[in-house]
mmCIF file of C-alpha atoms and ligand atoms in Angstrom:
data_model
loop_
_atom_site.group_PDB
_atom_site.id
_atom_site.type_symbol
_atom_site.label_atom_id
_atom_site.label_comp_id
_atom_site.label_asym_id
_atom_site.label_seq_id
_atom_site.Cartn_x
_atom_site.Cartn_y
_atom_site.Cartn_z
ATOM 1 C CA UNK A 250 0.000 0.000 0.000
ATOM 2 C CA UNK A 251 1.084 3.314 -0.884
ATOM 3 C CA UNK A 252 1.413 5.744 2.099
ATOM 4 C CA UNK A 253 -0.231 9.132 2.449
ATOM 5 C CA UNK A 254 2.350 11.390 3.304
ATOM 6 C CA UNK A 255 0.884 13.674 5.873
ATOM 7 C CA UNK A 256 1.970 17.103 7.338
ATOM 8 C CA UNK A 257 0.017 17.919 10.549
ATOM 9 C CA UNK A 258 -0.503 21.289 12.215
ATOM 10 C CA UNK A 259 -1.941 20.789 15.751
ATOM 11 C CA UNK A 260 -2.754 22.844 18.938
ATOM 12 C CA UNK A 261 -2.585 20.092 21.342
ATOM 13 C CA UNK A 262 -4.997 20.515 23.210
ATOM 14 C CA UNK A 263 -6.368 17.053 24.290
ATOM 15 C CA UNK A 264 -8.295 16.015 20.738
ATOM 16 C CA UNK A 265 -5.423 16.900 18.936
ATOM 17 C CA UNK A 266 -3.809 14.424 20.944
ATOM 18 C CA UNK A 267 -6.080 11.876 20.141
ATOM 19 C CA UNK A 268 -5.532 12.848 16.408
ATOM 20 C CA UNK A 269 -2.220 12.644 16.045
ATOM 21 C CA UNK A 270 -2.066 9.470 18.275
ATOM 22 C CA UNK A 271 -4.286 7.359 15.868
ATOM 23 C CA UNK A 272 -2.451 9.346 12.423
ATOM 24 C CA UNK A 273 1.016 8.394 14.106
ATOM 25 C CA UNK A 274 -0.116 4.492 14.160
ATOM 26 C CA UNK A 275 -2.411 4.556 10.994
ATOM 27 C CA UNK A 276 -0.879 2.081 8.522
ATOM 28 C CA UNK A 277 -2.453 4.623 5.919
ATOM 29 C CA UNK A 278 -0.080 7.550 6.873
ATOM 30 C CA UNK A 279 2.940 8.768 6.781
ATOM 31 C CA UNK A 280 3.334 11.277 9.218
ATOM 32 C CA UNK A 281 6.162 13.479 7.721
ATOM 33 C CA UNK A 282 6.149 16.491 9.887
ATOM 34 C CA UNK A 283 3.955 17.593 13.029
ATOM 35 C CA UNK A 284 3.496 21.480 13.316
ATOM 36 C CA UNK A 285 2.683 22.688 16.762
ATOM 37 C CA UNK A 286 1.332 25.996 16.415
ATOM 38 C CA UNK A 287 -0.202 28.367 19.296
ATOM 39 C CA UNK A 288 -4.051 27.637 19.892
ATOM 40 C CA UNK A 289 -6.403 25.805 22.824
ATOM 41 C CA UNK A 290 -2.966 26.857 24.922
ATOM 42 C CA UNK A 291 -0.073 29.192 24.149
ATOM 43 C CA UNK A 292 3.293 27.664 21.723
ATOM 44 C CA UNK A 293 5.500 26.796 24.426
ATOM 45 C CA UNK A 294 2.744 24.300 25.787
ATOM 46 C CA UNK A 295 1.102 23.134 22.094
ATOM 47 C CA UNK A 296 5.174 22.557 21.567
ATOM 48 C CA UNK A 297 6.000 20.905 24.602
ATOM 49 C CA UNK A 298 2.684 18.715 24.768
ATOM 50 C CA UNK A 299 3.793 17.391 21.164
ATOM 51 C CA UNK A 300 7.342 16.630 22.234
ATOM 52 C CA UNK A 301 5.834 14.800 25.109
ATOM 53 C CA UNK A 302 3.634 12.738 23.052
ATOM 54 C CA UNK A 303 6.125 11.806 20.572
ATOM 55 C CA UNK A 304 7.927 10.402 23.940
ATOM 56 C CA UNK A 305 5.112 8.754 25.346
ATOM 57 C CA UNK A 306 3.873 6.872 22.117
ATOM 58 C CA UNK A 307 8.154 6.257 21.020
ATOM 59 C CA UNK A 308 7.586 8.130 17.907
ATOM 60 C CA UNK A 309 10.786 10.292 16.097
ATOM 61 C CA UNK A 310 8.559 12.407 13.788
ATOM 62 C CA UNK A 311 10.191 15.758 13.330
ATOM 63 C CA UNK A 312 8.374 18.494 14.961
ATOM 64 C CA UNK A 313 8.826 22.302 13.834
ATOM 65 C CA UNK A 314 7.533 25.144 15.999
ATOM 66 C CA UNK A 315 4.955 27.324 14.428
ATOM 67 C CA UNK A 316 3.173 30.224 15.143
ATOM 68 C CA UNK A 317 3.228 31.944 18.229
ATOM 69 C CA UNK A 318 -0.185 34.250 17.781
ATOM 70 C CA UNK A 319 -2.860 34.886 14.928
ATOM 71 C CA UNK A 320 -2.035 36.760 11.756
ATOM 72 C CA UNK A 321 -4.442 39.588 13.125
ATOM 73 C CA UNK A 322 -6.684 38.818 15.381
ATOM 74 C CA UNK A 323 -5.828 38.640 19.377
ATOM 75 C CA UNK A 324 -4.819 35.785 20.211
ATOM 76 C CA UNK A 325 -7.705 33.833 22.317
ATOM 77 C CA UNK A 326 -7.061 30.854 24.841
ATOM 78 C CA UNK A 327 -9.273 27.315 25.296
ATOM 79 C CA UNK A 328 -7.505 26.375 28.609
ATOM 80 C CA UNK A 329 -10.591 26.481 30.597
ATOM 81 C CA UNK A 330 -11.733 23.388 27.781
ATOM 82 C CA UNK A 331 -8.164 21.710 27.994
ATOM 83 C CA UNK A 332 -6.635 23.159 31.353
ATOM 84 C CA UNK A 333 -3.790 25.541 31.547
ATOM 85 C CA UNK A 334 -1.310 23.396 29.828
ATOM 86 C CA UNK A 335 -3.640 21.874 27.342
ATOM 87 C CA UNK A 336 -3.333 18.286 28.549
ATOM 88 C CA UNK A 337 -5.353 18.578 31.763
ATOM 89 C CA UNK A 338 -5.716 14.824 32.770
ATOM 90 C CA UNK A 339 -2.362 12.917 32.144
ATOM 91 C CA UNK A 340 1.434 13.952 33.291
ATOM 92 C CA UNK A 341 3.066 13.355 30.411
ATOM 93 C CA UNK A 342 6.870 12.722 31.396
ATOM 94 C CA UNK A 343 8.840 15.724 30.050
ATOM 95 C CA UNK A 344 10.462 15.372 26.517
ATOM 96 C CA UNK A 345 13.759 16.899 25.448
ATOM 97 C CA UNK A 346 13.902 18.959 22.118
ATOM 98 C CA UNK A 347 15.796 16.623 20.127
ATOM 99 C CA UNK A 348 13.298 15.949 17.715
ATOM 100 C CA UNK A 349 12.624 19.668 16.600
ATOM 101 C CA UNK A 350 14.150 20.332 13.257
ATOM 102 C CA UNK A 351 15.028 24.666 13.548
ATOM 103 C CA UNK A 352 14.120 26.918 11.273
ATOM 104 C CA UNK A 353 10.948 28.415 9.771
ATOM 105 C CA UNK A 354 7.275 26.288 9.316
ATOM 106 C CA UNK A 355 6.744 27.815 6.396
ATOM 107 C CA UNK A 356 9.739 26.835 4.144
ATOM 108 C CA UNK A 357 10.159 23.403 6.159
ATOM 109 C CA UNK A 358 7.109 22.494 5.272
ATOM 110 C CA UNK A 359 7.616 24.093 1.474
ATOM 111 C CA UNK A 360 10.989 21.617 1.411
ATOM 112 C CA UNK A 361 9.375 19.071 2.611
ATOM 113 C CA UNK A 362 5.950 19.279 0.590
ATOM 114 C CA UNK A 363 8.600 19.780 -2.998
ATOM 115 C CA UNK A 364 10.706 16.994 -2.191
ATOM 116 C CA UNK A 365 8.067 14.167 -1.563
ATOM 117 C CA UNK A 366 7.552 11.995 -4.604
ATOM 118 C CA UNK A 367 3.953 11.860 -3.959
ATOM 119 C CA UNK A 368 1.719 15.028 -3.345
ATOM 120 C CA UNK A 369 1.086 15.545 0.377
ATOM 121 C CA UNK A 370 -1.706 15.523 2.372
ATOM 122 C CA UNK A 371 -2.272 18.552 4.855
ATOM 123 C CA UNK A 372 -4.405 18.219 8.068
ATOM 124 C CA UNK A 373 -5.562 21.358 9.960
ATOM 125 C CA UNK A 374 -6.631 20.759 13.699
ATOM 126 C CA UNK A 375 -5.727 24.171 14.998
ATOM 127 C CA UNK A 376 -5.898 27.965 14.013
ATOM 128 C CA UNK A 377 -4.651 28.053 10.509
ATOM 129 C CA UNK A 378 -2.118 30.163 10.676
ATOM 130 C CA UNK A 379 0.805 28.764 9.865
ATOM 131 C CA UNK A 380 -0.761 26.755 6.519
ATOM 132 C CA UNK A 381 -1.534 30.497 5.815
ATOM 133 C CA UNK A 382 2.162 31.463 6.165
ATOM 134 C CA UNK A 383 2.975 29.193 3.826
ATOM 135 C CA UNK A 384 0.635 29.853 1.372
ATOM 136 C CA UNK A 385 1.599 33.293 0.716
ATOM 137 C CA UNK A 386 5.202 32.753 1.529
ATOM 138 C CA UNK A 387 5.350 29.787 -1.159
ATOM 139 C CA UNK A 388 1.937 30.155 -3.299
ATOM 140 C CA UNK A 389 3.419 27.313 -5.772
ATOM 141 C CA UNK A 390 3.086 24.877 -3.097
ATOM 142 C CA UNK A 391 -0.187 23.825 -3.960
ATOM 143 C CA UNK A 392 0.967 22.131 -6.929
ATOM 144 C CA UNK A 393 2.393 19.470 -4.560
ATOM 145 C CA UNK A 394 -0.414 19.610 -2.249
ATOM 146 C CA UNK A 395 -3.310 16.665 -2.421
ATOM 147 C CA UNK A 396 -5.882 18.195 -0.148
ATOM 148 C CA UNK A 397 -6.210 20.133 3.254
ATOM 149 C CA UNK A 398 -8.574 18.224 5.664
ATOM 150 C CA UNK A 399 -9.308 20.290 8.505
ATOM 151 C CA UNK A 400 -11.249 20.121 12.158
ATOM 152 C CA UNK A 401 -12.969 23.756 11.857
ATOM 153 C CA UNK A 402 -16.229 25.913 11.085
ATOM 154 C CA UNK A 403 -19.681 25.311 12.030
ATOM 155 C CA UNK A 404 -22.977 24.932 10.176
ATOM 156 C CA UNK A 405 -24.707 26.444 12.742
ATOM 157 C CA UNK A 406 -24.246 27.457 16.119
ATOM 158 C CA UNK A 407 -20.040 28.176 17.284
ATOM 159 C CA UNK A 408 -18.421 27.223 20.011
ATOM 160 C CA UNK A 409 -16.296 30.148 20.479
ATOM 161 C CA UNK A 410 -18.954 32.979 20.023
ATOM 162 C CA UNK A 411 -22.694 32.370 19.260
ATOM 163 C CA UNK A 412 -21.440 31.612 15.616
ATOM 164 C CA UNK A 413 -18.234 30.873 14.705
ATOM 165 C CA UNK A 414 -15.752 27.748 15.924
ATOM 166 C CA UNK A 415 -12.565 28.199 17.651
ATOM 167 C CA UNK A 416 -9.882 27.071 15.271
ATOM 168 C CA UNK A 417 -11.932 29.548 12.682
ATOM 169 C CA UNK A 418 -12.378 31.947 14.955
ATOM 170 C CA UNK A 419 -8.446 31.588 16.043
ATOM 171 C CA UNK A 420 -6.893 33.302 13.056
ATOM 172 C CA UNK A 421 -10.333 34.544 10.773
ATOM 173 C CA UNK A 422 -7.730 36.045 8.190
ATOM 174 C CA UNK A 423 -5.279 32.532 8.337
ATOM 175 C CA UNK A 424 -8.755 30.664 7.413
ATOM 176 C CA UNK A 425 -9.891 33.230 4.778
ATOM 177 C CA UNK A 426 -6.260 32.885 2.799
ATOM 178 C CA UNK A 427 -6.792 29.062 3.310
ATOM 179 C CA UNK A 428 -10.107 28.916 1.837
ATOM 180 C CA UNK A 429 -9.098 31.389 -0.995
ATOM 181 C CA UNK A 430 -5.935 29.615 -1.906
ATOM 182 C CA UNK A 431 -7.693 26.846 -4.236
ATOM 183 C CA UNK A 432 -6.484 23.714 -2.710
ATOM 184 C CA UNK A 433 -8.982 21.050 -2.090
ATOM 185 C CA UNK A 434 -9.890 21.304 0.964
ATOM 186 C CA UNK A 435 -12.327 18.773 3.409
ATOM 187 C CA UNK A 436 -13.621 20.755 6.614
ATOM 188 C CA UNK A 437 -15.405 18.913 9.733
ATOM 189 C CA UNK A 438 -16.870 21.468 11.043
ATOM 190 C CA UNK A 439 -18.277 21.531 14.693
ATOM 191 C CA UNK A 440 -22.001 19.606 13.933
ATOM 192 C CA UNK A 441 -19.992 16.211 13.163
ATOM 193 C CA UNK A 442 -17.621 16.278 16.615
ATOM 194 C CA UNK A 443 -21.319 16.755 17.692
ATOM 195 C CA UNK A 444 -22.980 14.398 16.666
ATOM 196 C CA UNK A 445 -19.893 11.627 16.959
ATOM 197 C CA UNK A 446 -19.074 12.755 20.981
ATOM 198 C CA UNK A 447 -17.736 9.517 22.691
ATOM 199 C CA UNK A 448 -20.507 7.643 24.968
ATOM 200 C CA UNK A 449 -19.657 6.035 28.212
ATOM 201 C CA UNK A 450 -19.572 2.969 27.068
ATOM 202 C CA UNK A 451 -16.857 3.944 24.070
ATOM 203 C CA UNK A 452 -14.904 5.136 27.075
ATOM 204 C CA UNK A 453 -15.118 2.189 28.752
ATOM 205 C CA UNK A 454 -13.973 0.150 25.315
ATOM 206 C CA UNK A 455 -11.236 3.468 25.020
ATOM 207 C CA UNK A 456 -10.131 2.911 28.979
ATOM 208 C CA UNK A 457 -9.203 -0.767 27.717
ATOM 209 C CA UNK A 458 -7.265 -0.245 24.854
ATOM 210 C CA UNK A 459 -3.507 -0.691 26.594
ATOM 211 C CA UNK A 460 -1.661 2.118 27.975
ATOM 212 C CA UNK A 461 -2.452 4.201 24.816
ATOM 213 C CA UNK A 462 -5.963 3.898 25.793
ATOM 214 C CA UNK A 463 -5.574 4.605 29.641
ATOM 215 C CA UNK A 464 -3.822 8.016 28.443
ATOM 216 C CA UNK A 465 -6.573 9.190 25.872
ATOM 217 C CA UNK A 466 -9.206 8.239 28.562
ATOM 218 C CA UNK A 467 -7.512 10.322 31.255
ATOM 219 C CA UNK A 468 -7.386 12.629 29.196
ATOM 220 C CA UNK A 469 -11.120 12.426 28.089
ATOM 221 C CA UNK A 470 -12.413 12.518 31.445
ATOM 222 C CA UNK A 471 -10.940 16.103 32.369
ATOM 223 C CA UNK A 472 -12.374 17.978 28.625
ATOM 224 C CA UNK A 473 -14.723 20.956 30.050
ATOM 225 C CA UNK A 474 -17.367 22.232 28.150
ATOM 226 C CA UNK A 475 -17.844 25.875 29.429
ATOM 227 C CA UNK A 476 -21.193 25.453 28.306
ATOM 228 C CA UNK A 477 -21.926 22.763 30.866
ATOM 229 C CA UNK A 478 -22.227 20.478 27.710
ATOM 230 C CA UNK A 479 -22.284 16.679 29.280
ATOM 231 C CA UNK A 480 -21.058 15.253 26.111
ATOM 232 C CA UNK A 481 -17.597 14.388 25.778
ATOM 233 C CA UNK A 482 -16.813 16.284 22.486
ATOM 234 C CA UNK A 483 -13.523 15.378 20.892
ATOM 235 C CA UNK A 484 -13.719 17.054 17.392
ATOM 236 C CA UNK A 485 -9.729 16.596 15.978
ATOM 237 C CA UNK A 486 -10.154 12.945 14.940
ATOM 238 C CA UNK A 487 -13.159 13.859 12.934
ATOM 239 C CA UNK A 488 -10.665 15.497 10.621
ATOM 240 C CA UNK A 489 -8.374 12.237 10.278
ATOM 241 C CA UNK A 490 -11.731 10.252 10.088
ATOM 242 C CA UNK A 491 -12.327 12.391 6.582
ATOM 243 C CA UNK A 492 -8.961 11.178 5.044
ATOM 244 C CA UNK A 493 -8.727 7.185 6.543
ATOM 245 C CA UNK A 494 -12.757 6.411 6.571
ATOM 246 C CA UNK A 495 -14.643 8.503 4.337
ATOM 247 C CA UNK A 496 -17.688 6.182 3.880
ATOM 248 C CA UNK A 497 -18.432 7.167 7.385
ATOM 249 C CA UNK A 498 -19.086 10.729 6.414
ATOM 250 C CA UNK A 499 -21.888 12.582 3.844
ATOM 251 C CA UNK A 500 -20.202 15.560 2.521
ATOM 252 C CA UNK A 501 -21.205 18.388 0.034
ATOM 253 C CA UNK A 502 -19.935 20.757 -1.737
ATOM 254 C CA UNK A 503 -20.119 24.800 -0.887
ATOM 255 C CA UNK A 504 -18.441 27.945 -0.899
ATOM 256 C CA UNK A 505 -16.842 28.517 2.701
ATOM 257 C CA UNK A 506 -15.768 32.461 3.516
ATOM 258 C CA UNK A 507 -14.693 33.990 6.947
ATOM 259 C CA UNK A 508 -16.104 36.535 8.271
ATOM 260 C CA UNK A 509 -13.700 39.112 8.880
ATOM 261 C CA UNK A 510 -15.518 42.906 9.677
ATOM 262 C CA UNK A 511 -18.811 41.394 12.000
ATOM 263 C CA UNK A 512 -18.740 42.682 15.264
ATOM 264 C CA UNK A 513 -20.668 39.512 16.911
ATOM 265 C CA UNK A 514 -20.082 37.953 13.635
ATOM 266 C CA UNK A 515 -16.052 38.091 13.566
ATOM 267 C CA UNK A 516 -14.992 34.575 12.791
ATOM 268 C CA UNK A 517 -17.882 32.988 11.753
ATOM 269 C CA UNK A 518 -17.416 30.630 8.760
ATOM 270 C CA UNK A 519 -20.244 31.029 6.136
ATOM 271 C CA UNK A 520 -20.682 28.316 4.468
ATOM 272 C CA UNK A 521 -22.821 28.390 0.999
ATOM 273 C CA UNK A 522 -24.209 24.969 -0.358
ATOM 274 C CA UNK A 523 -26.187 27.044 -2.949
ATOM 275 C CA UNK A 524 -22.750 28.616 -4.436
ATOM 276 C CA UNK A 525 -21.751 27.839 -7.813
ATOM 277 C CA UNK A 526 -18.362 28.353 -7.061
ATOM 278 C CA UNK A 527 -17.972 25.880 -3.934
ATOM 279 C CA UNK A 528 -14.036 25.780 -2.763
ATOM 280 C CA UNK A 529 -14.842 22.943 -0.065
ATOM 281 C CA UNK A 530 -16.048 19.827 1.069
ATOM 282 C CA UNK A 531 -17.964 20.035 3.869
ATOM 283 C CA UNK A 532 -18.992 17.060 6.211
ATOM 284 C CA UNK A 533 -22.719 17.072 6.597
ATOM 285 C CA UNK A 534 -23.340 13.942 8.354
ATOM 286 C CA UNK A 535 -21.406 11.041 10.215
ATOM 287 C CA UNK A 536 -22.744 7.464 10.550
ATOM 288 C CA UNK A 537 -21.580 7.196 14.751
ATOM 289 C CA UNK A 538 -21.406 3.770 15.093
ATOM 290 C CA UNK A 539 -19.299 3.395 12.069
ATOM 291 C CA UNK A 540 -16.857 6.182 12.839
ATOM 292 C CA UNK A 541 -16.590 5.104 16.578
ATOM 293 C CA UNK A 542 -15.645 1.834 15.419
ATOM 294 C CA UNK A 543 -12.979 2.999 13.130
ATOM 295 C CA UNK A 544 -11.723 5.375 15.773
ATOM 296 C CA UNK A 545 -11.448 2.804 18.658
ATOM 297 C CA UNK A 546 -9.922 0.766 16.583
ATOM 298 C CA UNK A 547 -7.192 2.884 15.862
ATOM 299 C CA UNK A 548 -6.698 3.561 18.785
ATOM 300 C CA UNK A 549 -6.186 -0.252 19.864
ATOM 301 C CA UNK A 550 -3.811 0.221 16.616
ATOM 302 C CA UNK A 551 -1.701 2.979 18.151
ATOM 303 C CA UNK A 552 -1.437 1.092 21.368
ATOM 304 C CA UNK A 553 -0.064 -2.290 19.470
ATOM 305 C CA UNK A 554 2.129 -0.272 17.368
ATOM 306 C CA UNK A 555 3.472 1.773 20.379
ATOM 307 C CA UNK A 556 5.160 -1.360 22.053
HETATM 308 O O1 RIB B 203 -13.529 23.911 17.935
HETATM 309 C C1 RIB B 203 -12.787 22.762 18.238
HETATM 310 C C2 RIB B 203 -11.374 22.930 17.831
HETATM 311 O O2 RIB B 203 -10.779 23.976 18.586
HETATM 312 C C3 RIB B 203 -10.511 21.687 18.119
HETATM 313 O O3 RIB B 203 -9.471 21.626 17.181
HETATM 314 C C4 RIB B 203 -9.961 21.969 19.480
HETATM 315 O O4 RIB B 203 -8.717 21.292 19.712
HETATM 316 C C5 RIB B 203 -9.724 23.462 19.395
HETATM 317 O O5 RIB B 203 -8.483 23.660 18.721
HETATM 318 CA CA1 CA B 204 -7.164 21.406 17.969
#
């Protein structure tokens, strides 16, 4: 089987370290580069919390620092969702830096996205604003690009403000360059984390997948919803569930813009099914059972591989 080469950019943030667990074990992937950018919890945690990871699961995938704030906007904070480290739940042991590579996101991930043989695949889990950096730094880029599949935007009601998502809302001008660059790009926005939270009893079956499993649930059990939301809402894997399980997912086309001069509107994504000049994919619907299959079983995956 061919491999997907992969480039991640993640704000870990306790989903996107349940994302990049089951991508770093997926016999689908090829995880070439993780970028920890700023996000649910400032750089030097989102960096940190990645390094730890990579120790925890024994995986040497470089990892180059990103941004440190939003093109723009002011930088906002989910540490009352993920605590004030981002990884409220599990003590990771601490990681050394040896596996970040120095130098800029942007024209590491241009070298790396030239050089690969086979056109990479780009997942977005956090703000955007380092995918926008190299956009305009590199605009020939997408010629080597495959697709962007990101975690981010909403249908309807946000969960940062009364209409737009976090990661969206995170860098509105990052997104807006994203969705006007003319890659093909997958978005789950917030509806299908939603609709696919984990039940009790997939966090029982999560609890017993191995050490792997033990951290995830941990880590699952201290999410807060400031909304007083019950569910447990982990939205990140939806994203990798686009690119390794697809049948699990109804998608249609539409025209996505940010919102960028609202003033209760600032960050919203709109998202146009009517357009006829759609420049997304945009998951409608997830079959649960289906998708919590897949993901619990790449989870018991990641734990196998891990030993
Ligand atoms: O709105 C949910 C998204 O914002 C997820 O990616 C979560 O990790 C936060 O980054
Ligand atoms: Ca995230």
């Amino acid at each position: 089987m061919t491999k997907t080469p992969l480039i991640i950019s993640t704000d870990p943030g306790i989903d996107d370290i349940a994302a990049m667990t089951i991508s770093l074990f997926a016999q689908e992937l090829d995880v070439k580069m993780i970028i920890p950018t700023w996000g649910n919890v400032a750089l030097e945690y989102t960096l940190q919390n990645t390094l730890n990871l990579e120790k925890f699961l024994h995986t040497k995938v470089p990892v180059v620092s990103g941004a440190n704030q939003p093109l723009v906007a002011p930088k906002i904070s989910a540490a009352s969702v993920h605590g004030k480290t981002g990884v409220a739940g599990f003590d990771f042991e601490e990681a050394t830096d040896e596996l970040v590579v120095p130098g800029l996101a942007a024209t590491l991930m241009y070298n790396a996205i030239m050089d690969s043989p086979v056109k990479v695949t780009l997942l977005g889990i956090g703000p955007l604003t380092d995918y926008a950096l190299l956009l305009k730094q590199y605009p020939n880029v997408v010629e080597n690009i495959e697709q962007l599949v990101i975690m981010g935007g909403n249908i309807g009601r946000g969960n940062h403000s009364p209409l737009a998502e976090y990661n969206i809302a995170g860098d509105p001008e990052a997104a807006q360059v994203v969705f006007q660059s003319g890659l093909k790009i997958k978005m789950a926005p917030l509806e299908i984390g939603n609709k696919a939270h984990v039940t009790q009893e997939q966090m029982t079956q999560i609890k017993n997948c191995g050490e792997v499993g033990n951290m995830l649930y941990s880590l699952f059990s201290n999410i807060h919803e400031p909304d007083g939301d019950p569910r447990i809402k982990i939205f990140d894997p939806t994203a990798v569930g686009l690119i390794l399980c697809p049948e699990a997912f109804s998608v249609r086309k539409a025209n996505v813009e940010v919102e960028l001069a609202g003033r209760y509107t600032y960050g919203a994504s709109v998202i146009n099914f009517m357009s006829n000049n759609p420049n997304a994919e945009v998951a409608i619907d997830v079959d649960v059972k289906m998708f919590a299959d897949w993901f619990i079983n790449k989870i018991k995956l990641a734990d196998q591989g891990r030993m």
